[in-house]
Coordinates of N, CA and C in Angstrom, one line a residue:
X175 N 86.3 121.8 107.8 CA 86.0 120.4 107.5 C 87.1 119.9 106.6
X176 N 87.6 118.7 106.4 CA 88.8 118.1 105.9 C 88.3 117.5 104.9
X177 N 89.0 117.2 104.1 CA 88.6 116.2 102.7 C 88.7 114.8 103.3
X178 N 88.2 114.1 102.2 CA 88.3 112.5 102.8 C 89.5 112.4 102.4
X179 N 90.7 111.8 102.9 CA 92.2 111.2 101.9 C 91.4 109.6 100.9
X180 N 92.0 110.2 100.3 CA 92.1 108.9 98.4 C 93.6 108.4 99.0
X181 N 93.7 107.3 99.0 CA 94.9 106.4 99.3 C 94.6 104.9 98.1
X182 N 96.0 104.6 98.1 CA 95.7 103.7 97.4 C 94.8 102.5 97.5
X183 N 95.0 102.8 99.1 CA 94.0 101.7 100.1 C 92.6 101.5 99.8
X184 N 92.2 103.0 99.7 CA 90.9 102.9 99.3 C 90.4 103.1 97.9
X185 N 91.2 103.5 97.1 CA 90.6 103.0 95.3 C 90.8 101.5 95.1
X186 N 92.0 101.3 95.5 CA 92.2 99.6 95.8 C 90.8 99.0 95.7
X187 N 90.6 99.1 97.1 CA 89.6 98.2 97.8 C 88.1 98.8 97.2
X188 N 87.7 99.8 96.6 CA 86.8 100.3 95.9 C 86.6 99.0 94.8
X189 N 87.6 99.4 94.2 CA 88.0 98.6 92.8 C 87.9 97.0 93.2
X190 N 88.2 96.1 94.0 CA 88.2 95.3 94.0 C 87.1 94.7 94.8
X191 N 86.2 95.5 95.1 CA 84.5 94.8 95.9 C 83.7 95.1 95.1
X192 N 83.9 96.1 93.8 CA 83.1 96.3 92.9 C 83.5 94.9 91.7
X193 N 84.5 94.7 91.8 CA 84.9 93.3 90.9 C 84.2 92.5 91.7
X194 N 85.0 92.1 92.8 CA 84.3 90.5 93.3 C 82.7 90.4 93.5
X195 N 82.1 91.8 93.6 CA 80.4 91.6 93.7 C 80.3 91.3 92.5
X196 N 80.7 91.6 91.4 CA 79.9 91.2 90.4 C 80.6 89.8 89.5
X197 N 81.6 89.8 90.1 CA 81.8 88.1 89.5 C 81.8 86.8 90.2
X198 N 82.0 87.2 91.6 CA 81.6 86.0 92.9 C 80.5 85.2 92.4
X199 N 79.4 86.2 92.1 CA 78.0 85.0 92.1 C 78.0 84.2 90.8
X200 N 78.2 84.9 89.9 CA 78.2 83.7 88.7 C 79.7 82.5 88.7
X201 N 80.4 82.9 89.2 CA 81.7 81.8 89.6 C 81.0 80.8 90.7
X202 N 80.4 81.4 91.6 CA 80.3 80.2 93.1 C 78.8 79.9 92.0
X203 N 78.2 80.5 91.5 CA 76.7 79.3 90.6 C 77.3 78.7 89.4
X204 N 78.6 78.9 89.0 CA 79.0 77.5 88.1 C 79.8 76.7 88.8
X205 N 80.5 76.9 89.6 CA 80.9 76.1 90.8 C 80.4 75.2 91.4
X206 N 79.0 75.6 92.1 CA 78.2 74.5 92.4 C 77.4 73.6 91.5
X207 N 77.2 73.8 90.5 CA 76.9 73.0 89.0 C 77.2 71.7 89.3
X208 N 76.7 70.7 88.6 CA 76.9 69.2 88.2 C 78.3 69.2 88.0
X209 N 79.3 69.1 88.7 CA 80.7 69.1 88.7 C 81.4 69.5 87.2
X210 N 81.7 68.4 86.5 CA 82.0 69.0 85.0 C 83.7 69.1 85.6
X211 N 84.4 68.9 83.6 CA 85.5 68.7 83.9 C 86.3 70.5 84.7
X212 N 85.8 71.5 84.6 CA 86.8 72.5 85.5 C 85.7 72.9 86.2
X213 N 85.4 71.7 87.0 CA 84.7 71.8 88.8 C 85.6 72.4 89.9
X214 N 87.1 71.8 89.6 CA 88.2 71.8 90.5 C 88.8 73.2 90.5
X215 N 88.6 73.8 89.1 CA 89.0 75.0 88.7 C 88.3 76.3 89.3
X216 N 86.9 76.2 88.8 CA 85.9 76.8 89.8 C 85.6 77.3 90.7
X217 N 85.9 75.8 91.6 CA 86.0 76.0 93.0 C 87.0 77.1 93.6
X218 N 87.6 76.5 92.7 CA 89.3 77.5 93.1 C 89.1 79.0 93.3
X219 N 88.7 79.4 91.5 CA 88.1 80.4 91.4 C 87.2 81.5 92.7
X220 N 86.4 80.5 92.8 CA 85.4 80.8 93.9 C 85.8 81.4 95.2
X221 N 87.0 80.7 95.8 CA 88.1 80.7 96.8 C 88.8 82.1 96.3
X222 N 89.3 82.5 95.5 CA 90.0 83.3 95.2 C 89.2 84.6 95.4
X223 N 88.1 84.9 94.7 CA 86.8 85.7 95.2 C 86.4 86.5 97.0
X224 N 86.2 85.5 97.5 CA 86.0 85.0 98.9 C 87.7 86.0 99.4
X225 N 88.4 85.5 99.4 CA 90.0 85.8 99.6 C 90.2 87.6 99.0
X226 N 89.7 88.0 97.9 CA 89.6 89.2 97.7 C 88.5 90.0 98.4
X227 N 87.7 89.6 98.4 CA 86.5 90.2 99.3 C 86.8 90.4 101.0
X228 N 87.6 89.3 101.5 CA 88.3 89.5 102.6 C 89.3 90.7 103.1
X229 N 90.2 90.3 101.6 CA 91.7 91.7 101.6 C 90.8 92.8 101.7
X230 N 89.7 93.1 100.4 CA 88.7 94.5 100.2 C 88.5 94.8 101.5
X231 N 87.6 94.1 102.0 CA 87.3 94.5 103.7 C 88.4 95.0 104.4
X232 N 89.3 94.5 104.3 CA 89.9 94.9 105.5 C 90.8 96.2 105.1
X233 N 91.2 96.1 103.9 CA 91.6 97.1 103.4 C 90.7 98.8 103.3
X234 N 89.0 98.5 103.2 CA 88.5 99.5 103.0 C 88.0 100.0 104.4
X235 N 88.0 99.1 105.8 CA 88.0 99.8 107.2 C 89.4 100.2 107.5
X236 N 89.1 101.3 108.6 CA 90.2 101.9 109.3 C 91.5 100.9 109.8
X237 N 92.7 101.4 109.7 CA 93.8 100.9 110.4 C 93.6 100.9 111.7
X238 N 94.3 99.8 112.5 CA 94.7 99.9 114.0 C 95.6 100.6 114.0
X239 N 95.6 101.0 115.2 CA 96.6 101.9 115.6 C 98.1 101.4 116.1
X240 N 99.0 102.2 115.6 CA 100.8 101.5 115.6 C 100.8 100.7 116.2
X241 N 101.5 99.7 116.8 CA 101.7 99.1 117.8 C 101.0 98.6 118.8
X242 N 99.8 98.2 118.5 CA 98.8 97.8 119.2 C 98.9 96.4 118.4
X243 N 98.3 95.7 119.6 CA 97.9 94.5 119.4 C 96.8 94.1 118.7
X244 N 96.2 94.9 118.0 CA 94.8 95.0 116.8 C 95.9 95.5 115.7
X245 N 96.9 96.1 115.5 CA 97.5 96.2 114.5 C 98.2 94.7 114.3
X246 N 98.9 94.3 115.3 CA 100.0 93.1 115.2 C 98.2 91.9 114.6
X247 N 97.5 91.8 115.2 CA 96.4 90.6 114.3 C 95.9 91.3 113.1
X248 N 95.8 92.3 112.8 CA 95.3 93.0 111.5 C 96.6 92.7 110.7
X249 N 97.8 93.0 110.8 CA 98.6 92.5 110.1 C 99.0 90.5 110.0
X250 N 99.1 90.1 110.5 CA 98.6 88.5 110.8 C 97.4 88.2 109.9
X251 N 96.4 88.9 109.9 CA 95.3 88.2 109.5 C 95.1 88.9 108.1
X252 N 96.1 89.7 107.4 CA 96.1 90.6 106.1 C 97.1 89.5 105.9
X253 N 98.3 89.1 106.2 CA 99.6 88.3 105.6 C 98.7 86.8 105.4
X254 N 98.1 86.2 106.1 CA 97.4 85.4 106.4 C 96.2 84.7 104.7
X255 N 95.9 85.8 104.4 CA 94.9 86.3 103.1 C 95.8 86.3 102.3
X256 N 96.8 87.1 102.1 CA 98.2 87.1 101.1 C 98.5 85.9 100.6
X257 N 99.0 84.8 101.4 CA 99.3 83.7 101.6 C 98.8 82.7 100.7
X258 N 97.0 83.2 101.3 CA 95.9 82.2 100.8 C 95.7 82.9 99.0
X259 N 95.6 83.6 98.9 CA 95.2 84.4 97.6 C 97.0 83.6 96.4
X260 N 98.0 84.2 97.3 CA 99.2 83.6 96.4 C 99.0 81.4 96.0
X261 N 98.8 81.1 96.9 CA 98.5 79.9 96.8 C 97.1 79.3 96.0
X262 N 96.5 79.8 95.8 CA 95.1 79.6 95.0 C 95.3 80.1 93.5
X263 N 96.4 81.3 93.3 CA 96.9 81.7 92.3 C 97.8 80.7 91.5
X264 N 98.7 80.3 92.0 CA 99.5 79.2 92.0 C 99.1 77.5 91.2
X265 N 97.9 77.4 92.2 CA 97.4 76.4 91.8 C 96.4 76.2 90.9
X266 N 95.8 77.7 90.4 CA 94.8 78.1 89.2 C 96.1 77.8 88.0
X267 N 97.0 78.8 88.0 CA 98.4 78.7 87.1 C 99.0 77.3 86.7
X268 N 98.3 76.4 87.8 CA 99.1 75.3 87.0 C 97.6 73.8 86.5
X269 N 96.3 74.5 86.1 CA 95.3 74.1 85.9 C 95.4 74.7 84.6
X270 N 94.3 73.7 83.9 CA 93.6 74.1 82.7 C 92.4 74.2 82.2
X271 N 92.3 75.3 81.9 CA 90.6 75.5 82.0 C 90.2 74.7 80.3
X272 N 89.0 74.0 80.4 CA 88.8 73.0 79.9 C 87.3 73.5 79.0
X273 N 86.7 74.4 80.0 CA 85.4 74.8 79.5 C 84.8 76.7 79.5
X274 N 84.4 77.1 78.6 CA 83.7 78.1 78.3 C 83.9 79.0 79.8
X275 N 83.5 78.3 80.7 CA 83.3 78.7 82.3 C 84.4 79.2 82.9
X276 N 85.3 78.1 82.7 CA 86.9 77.6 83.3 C 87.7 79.0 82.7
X277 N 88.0 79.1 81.7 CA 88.4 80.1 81.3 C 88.1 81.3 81.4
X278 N 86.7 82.0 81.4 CA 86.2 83.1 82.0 C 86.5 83.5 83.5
X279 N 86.2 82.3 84.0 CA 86.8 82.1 85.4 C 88.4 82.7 85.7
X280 N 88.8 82.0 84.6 CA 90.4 82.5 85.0 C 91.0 83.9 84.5
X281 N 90.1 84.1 83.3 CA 90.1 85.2 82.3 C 89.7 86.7 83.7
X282 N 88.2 86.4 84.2 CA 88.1 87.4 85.3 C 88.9 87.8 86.4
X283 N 89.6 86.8 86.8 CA 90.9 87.1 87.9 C 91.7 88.1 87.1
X284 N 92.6 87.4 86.1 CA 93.2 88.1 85.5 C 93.3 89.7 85.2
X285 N 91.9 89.8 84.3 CA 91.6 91.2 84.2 C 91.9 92.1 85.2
X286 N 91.3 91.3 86.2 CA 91.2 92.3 87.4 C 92.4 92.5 88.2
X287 N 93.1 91.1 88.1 CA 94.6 91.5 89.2 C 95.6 91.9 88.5
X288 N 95.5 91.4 87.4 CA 96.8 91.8 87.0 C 97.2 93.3 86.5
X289 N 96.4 94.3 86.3 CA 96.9 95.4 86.2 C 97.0 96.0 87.6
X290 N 96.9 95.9 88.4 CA 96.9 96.3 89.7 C 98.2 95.8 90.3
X291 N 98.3 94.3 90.2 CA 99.7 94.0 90.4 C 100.8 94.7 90.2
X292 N 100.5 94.8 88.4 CA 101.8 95.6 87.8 C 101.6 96.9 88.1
X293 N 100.6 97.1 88.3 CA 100.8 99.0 88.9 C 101.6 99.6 90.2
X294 N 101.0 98.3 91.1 CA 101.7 98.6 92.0 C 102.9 97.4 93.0
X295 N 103.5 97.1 91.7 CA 104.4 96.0 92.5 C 105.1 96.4 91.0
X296 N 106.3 95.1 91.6 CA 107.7 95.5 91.0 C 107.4 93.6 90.5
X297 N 106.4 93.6 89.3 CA 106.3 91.9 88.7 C 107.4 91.1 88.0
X298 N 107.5 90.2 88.0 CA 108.7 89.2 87.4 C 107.9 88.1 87.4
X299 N 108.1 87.2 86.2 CA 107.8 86.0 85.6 C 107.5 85.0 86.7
X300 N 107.8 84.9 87.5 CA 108.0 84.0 89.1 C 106.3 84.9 89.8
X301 N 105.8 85.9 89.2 CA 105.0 86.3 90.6 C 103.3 85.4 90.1
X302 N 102.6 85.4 90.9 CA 101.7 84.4 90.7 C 100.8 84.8 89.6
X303 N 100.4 86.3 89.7 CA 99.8 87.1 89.0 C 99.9 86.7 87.4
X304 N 101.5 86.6 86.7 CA 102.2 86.6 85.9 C 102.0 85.2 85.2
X305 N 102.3 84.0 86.2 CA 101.9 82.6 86.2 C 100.7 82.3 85.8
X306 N 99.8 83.0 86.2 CA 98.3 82.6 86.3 C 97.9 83.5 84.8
X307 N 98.2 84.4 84.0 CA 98.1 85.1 83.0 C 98.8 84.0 82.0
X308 N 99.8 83.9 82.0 CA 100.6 83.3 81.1 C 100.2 81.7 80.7
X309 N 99.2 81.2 82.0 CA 98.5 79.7 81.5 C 97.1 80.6 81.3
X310 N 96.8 81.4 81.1 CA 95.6 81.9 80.5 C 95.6 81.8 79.1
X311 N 96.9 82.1 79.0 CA 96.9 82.2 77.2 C 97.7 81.3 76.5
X312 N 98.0 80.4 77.6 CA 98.8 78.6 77.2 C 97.0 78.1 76.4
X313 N 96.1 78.5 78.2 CA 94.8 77.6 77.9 C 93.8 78.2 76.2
X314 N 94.2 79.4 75.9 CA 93.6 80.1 75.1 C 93.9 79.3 73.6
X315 N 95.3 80.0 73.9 CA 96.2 79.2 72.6 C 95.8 77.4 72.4
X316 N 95.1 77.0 72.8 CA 95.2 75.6 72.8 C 96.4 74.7 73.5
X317 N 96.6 75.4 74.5 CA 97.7 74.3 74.8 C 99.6 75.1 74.5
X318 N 99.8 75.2 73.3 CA 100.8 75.3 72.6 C 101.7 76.6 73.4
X319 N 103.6 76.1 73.3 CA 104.0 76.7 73.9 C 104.5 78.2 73.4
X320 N 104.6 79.0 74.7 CA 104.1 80.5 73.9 C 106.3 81.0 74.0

């Protein structure tokens, strides 16, 4: 009988469905709230959730196999998520969280991506992860330039 292999793939995606289950629901139930000034933020938030719950999945089922045409749309539809996740990052990074909510909101991404990023990526000031941290603590700090 063989061991199961631990790949990064699957602590990854362990680690990040155990995040998004427990922060999705209270993000998408302040999201849907009486709008409020970081409704816009929220939402985003929410999206961002949704987008990791997506990567998790697909990250925590099996690969297609080389060169198959379920590999060529599994990769399409992983770059696809990439895309969406970098762009929602982006535009959280250049938001400001305004309320108790907003901030936690942005605060919980953070926690969660950005050590993962830097673990396993080669980060620079330009990466979204980095962006989206660094107006965390623009919004913390009140504003003021760090």
């Amino acid at each position: 009988m063989s061991k199961p292999s631990i790949s990064r793939r699957t602590v990854l995606g362990a680690s990040l469905a155990a995040t998004a289950a427990s922060v999705l629901p209270a993000v998408a139930c302040a999201a849907t709230s009486a709008g409020g000034p970081d409704a816009a933020l929220l939402k985003l938030a929410q999206e961002y959730w949704q987008i990791e719950n997506g990567l998790t999945s697909m990250e925590a089922g099996p690969a297609p196999a080389f060169g198959t045409a379920a590999e060529k749309d599994y990769e399409t539809r992983m770059g696809n998520l990439l895309e969406s996740k970098a762009r929602v990052l982006n535009l959280l990074a250049n938001m400001h969280a305004r309320t108790r909510e907003g901030l936690r909101a942005k605060g919980a991404i953070v926690e969660k991506s950005l050590p993962i990023h830097i673990t396993f990526n080669a980060a620079d000031l330009d990466d979204p992860e980095i962006r989206l941290a660094l107006s965390l603590a623009r919004d913390v700090a009140g504003g003021s330039s760090l």
